[in-house]
PDB file of C-alpha atoms in Angstrom:
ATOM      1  CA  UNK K1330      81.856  80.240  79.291  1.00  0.00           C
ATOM      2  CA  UNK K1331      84.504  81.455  76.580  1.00  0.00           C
ATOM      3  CA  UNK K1332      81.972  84.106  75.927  1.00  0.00           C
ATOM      4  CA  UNK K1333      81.970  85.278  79.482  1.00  0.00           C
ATOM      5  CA  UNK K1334      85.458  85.312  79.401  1.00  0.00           C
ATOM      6  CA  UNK K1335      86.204  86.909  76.244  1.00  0.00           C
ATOM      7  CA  UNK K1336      83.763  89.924  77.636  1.00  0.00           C
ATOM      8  CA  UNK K1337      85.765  90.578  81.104  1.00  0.00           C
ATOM      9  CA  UNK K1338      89.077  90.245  78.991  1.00  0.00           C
ATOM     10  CA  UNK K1339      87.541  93.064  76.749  1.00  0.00           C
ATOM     11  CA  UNK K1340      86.244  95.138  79.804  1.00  0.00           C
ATOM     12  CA  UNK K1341      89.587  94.734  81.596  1.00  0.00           C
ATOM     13  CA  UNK K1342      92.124  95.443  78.715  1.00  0.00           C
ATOM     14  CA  UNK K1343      92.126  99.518  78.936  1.00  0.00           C
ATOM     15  CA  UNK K1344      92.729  99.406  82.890  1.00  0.00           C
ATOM     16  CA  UNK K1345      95.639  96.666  82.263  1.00  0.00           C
ATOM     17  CA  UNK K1346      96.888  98.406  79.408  1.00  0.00           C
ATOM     18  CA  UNK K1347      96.867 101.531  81.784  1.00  0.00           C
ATOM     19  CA  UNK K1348      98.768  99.952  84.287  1.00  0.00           C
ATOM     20  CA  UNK K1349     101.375  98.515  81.755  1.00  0.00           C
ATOM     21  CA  UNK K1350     101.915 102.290  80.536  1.00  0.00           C
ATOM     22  CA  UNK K1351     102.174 103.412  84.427  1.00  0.00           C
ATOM     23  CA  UNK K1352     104.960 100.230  84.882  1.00  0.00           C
ATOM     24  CA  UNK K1353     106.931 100.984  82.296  1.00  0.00           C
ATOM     25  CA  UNK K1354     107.082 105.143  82.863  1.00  0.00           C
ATOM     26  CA  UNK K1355     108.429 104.058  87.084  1.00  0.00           C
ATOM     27  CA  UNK K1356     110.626 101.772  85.435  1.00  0.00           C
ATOM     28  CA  UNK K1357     111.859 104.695  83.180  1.00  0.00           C
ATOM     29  CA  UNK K1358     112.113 106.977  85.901  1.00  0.00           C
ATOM     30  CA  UNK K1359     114.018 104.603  87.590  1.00  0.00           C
ATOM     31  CA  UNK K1360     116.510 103.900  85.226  1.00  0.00           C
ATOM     32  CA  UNK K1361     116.847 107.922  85.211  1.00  0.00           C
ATOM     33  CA  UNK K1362     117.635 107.808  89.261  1.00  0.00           C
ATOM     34  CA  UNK K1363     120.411 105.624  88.957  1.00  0.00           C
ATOM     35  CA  UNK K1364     122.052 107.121  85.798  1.00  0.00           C
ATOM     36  CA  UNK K1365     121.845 110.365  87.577  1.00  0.00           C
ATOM     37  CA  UNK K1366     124.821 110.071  89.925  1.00  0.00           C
ATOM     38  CA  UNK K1367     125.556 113.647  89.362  1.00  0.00           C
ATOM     39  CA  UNK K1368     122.619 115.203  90.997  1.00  0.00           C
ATOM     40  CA  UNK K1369     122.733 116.802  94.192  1.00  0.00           C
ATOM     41  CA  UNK K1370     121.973 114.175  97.181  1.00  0.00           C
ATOM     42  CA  UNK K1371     118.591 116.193  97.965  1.00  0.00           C
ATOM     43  CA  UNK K1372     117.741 116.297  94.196  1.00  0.00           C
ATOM     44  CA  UNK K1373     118.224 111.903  94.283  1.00  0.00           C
ATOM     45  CA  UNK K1374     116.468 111.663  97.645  1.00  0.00           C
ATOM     46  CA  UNK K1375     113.137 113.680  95.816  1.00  0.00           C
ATOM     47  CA  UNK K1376     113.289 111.772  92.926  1.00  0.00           C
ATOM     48  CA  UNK K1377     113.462 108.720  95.405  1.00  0.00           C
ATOM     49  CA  UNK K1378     110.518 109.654  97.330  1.00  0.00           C
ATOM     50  CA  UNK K1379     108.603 110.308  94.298  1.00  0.00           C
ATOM     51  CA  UNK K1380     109.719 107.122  92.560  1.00  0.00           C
ATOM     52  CA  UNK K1381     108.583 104.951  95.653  1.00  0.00           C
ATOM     53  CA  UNK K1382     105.360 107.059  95.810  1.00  0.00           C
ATOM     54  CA  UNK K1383     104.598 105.682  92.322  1.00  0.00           C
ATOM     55  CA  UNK K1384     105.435 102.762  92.555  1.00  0.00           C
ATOM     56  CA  UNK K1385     102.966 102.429  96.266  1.00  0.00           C
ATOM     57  CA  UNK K1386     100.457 104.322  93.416  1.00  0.00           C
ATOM     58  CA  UNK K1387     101.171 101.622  91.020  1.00  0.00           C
ATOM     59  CA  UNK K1388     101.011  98.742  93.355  1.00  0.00           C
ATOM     60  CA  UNK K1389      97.648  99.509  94.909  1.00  0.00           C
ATOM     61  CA  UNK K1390      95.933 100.540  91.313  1.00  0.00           C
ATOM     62  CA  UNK K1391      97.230  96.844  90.771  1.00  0.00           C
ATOM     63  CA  UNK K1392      95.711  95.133  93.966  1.00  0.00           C
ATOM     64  CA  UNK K1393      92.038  96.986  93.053  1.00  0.00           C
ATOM     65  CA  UNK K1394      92.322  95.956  89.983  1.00  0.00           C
ATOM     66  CA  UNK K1395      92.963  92.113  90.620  1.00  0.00           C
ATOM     67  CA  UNK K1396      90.163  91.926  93.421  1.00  0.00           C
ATOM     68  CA  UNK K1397      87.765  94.013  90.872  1.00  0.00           C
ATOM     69  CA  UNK K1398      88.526  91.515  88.401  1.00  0.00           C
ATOM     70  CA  UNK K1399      88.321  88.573  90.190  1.00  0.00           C
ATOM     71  CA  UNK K1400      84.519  89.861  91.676  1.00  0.00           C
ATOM     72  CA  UNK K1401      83.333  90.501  88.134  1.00  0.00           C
ATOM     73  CA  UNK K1402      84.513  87.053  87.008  1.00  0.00           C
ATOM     74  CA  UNK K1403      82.545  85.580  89.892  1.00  0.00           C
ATOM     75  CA  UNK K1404      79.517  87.869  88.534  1.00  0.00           C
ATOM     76  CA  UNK K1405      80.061  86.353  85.462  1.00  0.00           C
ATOM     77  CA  UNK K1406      80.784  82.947  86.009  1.00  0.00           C
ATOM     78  CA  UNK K1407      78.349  82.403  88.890  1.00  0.00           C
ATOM     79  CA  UNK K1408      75.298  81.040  87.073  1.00  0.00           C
ATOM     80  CA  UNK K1409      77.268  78.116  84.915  1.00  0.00           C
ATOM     81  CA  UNK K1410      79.008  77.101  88.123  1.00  0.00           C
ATOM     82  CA  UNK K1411      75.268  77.042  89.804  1.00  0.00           C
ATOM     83  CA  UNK K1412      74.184  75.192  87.248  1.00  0.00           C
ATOM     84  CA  UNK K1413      77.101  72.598  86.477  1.00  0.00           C
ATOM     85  CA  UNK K1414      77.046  72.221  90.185  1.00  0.00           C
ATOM     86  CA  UNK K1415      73.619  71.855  90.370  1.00  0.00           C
ATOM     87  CA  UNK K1416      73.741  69.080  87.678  1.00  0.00           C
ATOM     88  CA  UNK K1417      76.512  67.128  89.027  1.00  0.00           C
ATOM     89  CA  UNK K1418      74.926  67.442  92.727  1.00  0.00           C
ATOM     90  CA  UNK K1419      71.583  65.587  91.142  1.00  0.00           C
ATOM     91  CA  UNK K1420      72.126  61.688  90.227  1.00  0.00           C
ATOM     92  CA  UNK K1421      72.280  61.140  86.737  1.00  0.00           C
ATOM     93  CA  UNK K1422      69.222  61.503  85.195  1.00  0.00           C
ATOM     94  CA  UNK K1423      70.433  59.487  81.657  1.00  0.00           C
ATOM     95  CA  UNK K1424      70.090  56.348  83.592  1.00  0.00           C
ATOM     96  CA  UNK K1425      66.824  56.600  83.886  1.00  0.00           C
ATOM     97  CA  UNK K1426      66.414  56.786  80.389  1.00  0.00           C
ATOM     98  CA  UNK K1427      64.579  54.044  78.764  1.00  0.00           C
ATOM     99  CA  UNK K1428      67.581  53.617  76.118  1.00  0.00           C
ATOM    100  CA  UNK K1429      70.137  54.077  78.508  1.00  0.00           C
ATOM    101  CA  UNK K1430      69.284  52.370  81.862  1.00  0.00           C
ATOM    102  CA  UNK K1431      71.158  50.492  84.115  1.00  0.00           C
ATOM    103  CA  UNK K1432      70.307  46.717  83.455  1.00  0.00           C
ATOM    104  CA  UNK K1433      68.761  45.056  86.027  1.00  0.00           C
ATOM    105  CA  UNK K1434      68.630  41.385  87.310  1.00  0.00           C
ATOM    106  CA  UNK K1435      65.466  41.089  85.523  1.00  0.00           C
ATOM    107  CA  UNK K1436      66.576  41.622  82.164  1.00  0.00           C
ATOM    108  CA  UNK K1437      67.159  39.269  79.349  1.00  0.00           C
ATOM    109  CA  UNK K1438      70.955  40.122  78.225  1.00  0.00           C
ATOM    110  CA  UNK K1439      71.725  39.857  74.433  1.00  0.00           C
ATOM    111  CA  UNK K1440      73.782  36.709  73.733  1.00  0.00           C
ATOM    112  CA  UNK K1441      76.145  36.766  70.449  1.00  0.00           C
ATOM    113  CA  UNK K1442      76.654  33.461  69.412  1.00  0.00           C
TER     114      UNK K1442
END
């Protein structure tokens, strides 16, 4: 399971690492807006619509990120959880072991003296 885990985390890191880089240049250009008090009110309202157009940008690469993430962990993970579930579904077959059976009324029990 680690395995399967350690694989997505590998497949995943560029497009999170991508989105890190795209976070931290809005939250640049951001910082820019409001130091720039200066510029002319149409120059502020641009930078405004372009700064909540990236961050829209950012938000949705996000979201299809997250839901592509979460399908290829199911991809992944699918077959153990069939199995586990599979196993816990069936009654325990260990029981029926000859070394590890229930006892039964028939059965002499050890006594320790």
């Amino acid at each position: 399971m680690k395995a399967k885990y350690d694989k997505l985390q590998t497949e995943f890191a560029p497009r999170y690492q991508q989105l890190e880089s795209i976070k931290s240049k809005l939250a640049a250009q951001e910082k820019t807006l409001n130091e720039n008090t200066s510029r002319p009110a149409t120059g502020r309202q641009t930078g405004q619509r372009i700064s909540e157009a990236g961050k829209k940008e950012y938000q949705r690469m996000l979201e299809d990120s997250q839901v592509t993430a979460r399908k290829r962990e199911q991809e992944e993970t699918e077959a153990i959880y069939d199995k586990l579930s599979k196993f816990l579904d069936q009654p325990h077959q260990v029981w029926n072991h000859q070394r590890f059976r229930a006892p039964t009324a028939g059965d002499q029990l050890c006594r320790f003296r």
